[in-house]
Coordinates of N, CA and C in Angstrom, one line a residue:
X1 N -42.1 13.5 -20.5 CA -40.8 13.6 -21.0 C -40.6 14.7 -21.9
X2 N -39.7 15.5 -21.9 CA -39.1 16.9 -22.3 C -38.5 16.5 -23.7
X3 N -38.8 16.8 -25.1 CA -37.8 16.7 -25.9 C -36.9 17.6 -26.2
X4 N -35.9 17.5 -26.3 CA -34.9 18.1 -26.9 C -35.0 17.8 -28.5
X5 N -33.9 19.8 -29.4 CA -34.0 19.0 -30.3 C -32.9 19.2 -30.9
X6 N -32.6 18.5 -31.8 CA -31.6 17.3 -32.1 C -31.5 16.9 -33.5
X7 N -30.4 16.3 -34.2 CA -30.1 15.5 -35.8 C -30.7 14.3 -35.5
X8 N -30.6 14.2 -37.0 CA -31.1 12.6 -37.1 C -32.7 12.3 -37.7
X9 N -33.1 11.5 -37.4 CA -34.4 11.2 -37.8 C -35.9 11.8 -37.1
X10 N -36.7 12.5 -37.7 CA -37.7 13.1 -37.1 C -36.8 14.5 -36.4
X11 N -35.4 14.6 -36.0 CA -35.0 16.3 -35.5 C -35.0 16.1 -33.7
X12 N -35.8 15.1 -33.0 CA -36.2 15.4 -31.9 C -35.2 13.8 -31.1
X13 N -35.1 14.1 -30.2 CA -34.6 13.1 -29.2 C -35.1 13.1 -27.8
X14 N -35.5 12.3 -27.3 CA -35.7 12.1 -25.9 C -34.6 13.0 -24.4
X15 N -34.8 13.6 -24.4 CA -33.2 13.9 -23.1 C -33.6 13.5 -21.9
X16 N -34.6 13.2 -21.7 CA -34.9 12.5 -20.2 C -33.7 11.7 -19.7
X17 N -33.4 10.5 -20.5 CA -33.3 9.7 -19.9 C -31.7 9.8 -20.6
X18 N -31.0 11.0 -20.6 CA -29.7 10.9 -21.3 C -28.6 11.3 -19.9
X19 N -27.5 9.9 -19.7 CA -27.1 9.6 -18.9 C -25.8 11.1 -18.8
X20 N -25.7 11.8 -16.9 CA -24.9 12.3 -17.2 C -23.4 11.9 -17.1
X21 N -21.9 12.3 -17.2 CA -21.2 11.8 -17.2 C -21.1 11.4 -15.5
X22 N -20.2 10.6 -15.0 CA -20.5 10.4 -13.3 C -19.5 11.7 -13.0
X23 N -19.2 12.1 -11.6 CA -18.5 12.8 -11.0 C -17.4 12.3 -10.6
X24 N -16.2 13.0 -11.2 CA -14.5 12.9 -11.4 C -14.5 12.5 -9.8
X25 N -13.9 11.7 -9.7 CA -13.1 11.4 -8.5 C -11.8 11.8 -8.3
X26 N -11.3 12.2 -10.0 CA -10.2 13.2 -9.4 C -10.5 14.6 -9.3
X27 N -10.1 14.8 -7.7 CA -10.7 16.5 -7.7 C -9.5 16.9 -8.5
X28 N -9.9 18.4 -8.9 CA -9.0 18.9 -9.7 C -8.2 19.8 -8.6
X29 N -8.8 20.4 -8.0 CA -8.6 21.2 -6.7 C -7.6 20.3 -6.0
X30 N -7.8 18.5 -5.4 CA -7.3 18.2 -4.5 C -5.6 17.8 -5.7
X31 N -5.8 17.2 -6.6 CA -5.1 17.0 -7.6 C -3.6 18.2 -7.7
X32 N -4.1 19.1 -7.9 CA -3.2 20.6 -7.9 C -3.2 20.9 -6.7
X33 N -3.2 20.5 -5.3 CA -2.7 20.6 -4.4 C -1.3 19.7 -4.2
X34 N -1.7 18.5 -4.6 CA -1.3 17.6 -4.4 C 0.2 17.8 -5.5
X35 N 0.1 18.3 -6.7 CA 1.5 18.5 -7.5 C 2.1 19.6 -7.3
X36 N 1.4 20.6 -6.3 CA 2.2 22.2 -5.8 C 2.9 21.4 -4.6
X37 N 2.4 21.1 -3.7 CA 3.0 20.4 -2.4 C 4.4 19.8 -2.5
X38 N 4.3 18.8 -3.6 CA 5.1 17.9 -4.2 C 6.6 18.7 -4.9
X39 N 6.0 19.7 -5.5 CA 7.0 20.3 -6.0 C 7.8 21.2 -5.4
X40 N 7.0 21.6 -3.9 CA 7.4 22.8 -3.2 C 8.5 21.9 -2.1
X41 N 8.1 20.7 -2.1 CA 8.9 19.7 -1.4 C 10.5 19.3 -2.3
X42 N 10.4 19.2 -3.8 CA 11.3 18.8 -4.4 C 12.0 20.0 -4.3
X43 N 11.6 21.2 -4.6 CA 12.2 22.3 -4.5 C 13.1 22.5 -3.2
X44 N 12.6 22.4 -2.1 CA 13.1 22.4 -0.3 C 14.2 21.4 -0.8
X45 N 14.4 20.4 -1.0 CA 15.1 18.9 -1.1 C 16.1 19.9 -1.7
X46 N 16.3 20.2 -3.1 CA 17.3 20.6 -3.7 C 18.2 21.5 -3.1
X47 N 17.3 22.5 -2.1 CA 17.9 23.5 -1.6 C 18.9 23.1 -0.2
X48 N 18.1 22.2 0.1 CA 19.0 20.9 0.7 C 20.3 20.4 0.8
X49 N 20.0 19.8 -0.4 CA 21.2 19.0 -0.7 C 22.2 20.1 -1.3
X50 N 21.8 21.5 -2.0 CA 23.1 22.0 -2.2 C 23.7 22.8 -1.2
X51 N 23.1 23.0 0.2 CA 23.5 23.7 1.3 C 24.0 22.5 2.0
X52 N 24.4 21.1 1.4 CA 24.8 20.2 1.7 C 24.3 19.6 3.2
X53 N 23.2 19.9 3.1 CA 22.7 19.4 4.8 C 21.5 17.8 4.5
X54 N 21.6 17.5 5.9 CA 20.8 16.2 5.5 C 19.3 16.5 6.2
X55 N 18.5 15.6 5.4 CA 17.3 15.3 5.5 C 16.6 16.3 7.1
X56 N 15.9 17.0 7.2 CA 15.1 17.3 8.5 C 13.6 16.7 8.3
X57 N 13.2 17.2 9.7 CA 11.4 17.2 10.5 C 10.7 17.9 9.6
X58 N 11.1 19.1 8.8 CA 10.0 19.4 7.6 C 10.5 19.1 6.6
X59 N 11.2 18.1 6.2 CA 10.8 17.1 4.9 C 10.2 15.9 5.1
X60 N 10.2 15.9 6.6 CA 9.2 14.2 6.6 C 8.4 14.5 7.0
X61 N 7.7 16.0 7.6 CA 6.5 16.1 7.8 C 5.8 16.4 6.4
X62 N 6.4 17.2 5.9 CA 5.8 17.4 4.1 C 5.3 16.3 3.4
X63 N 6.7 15.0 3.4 CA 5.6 14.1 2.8 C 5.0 13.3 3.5
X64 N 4.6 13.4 4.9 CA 3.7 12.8 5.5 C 2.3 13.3 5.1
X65 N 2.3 14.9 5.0 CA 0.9 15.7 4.6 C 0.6 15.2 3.1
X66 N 1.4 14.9 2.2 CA 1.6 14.7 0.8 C 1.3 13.2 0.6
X67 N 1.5 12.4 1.6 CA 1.3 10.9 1.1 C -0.2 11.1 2.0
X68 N -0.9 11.9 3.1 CA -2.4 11.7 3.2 C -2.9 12.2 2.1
X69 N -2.7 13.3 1.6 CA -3.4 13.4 0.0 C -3.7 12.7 -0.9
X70 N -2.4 12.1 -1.4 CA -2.3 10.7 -1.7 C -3.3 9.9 -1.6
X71 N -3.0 9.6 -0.3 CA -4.3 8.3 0.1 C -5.7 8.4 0.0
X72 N -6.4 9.9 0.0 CA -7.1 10.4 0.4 C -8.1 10.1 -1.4
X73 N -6.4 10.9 -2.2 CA -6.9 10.8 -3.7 C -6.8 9.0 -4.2
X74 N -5.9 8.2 -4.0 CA -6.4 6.7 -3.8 C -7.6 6.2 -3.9
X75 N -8.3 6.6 -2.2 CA -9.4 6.0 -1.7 C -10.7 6.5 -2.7
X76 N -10.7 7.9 -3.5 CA -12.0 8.0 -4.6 C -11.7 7.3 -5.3
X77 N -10.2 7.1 -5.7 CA -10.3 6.5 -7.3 C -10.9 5.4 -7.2
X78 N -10.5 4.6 -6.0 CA -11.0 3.0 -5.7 C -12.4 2.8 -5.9
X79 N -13.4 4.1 -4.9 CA -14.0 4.0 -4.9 C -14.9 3.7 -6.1
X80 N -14.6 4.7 -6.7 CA -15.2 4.9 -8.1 C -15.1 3.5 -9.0
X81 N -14.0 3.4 -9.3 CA -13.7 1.9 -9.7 C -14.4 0.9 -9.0
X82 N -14.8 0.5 -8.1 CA -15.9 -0.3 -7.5 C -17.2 -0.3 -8.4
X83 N -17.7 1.5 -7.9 CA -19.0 1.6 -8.6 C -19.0 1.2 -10.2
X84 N -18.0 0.7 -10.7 CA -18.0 0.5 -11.9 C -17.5 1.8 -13.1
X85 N -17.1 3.3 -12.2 CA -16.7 4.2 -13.7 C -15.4 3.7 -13.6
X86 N -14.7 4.6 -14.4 CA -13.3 5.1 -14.7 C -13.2 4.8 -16.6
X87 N -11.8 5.0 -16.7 CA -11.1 5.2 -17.6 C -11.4 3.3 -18.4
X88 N -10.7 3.8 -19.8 CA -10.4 2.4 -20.3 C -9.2 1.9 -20.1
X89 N -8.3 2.4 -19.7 CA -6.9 2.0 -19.3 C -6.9 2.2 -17.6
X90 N -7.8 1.3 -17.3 CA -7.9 0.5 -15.4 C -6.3 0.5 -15.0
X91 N -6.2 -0.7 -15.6 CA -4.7 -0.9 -15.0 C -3.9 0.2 -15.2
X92 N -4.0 1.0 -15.8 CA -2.7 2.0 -16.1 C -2.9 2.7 -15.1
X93 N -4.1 3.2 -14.9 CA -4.7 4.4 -14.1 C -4.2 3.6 -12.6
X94 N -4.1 2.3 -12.3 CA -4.4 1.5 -10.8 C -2.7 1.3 -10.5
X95 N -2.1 1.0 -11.5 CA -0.4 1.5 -11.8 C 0.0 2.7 -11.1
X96 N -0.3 3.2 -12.2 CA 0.3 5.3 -11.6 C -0.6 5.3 -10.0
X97 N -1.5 5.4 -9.6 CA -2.2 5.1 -8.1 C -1.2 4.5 -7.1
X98 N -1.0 3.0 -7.6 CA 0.0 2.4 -6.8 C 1.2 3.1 -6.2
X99 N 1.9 4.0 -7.6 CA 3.1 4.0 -7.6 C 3.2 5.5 -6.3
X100 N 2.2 6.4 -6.6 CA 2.0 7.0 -6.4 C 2.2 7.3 -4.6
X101 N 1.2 6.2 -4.2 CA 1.2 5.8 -2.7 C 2.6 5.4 -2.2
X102 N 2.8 4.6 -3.2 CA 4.5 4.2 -2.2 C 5.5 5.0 -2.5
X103 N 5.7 5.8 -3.3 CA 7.0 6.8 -3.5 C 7.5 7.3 -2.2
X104 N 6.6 8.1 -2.2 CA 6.5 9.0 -0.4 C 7.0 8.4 0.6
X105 N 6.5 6.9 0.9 CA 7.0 6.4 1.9 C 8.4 5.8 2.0
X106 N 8.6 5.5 0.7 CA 10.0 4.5 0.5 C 11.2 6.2 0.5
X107 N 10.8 7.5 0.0 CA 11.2 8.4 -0.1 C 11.9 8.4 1.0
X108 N 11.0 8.8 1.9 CA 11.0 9.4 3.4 C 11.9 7.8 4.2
X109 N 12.0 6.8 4.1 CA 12.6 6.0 4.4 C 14.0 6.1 4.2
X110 N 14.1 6.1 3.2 CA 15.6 6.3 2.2 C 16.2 7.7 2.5
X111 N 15.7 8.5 2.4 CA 16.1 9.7 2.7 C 16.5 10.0 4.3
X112 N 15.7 9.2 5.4 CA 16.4 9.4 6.8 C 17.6 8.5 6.8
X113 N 17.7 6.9 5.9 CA 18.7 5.9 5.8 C 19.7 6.9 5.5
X114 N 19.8 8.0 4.8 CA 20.9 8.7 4.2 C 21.0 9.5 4.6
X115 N 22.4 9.7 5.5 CA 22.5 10.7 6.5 C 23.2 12.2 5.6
X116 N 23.4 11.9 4.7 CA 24.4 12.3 3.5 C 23.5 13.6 3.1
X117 N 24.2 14.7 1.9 CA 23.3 15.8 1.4 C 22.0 15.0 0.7
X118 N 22.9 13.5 -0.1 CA 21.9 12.8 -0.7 C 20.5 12.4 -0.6
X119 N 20.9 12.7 0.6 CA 19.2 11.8 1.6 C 18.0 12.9 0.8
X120 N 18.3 13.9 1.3 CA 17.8 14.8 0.4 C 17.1 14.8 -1.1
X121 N 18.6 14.9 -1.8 CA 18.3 14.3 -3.1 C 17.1 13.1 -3.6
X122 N 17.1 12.1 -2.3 CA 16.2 11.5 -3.5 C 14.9 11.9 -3.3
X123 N 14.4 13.2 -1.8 CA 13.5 13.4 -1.4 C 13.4 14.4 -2.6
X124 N 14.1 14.5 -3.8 CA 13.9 15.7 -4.6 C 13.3 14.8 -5.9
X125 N 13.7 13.9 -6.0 CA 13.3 12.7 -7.3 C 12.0 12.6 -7.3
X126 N 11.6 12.2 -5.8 CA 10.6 11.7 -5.0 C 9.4 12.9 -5.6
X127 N 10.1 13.9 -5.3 CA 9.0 15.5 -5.6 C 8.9 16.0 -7.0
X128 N 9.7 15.2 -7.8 CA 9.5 15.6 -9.0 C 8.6 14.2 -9.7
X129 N 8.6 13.1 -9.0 CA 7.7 11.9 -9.8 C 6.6 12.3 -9.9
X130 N 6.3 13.2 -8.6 CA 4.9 12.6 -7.9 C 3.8 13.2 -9.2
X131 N 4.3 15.2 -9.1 CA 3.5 15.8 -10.3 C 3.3 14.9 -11.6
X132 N 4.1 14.7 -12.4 CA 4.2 13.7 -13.5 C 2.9 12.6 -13.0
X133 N 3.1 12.1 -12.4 CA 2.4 11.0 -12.1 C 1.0 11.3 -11.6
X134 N 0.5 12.2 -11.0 CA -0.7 12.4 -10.8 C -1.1 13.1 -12.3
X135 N -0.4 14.2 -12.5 CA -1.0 14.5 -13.7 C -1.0 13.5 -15.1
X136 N -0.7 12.5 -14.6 CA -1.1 11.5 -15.6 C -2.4 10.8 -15.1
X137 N -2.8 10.6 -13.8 CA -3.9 10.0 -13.8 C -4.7 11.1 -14.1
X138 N -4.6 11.9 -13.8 CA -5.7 13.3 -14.0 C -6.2 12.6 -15.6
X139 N -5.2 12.9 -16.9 CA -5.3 12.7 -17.9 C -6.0 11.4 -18.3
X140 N -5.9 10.6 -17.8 CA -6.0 9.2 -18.0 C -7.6 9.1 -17.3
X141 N -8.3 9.7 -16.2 CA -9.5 9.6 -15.5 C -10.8 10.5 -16.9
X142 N -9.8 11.7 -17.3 CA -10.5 12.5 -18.0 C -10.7 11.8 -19.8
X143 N -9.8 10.9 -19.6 CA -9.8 10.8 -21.1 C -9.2 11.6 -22.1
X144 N -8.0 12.2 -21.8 CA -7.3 13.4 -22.8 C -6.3 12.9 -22.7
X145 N -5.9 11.4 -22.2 CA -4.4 10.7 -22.7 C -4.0 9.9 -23.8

């Protein structure tokens, strides 16, 4: 066993056996994909609804690719939470996750229901939650919330 050295008593401490932190399950990478996409979507939506046109095939393909991300970022967090890491605020972190998953889909629902510029519009709501909301789990996984 390697000592490291260190405060305290005697100067020296053990580092063998000093636990590292586990590995984020939020990628940061998939993360910031995930709130560019989102925004690049809310963005399209606005432009949308002020050229007054309704909902098309590339806004529900968009958030089709945006809710796999989603799911994709879901499925670590779960994981991880299984193994026992995450945050101290579980439920909050399992909250924003939830919400996260269903936006997209209820979006993309509502938005073909609405044949109107509006259909649009809420595909724009939809693109501005999502960032907020992942970048809150981001904060909330890391511990800087």
């Amino acid at each position: 066993m390697r000592l490291g050295s260190g405060g305290g008593a005697g100067g020296q401490y053990p580092t063998a056996h000093v636990r590292k932190p586990p590995e984020a399950p939020m990628i940061g990478p998939l993360a910031t994909g995930l709130i560019v996409l989102a925004l690049v979507i809310a963005l399209v939506s606005l432009l949308t609804t002020a050229l007054n046109k309704a909902m098309g095939n590339v806004l529900l393909v968009a958030l089709g690719v945006l809710e796999l991300g989603l799911l994709v970022q879901a499925g670590l967090l779960i994981a991880a939470l299984v193994r026992g890491e995450g945050p101290a605020e579980t439920a909050t972190l399992i909250g924003y996750m939830a919400g996260t998953v269903v936006i997209p889909p209820v979006a993309a629902f509502w938005g073909v229901g609405e044949r109107s510029r509006w259909g649009p519009a809420v595909i724009a709501v939809a693109g501005f939650a999502i960032p907020g909301m992942v970048g809150r789990m981001l904060q909330l996984w890391q511990g800087t919330a």
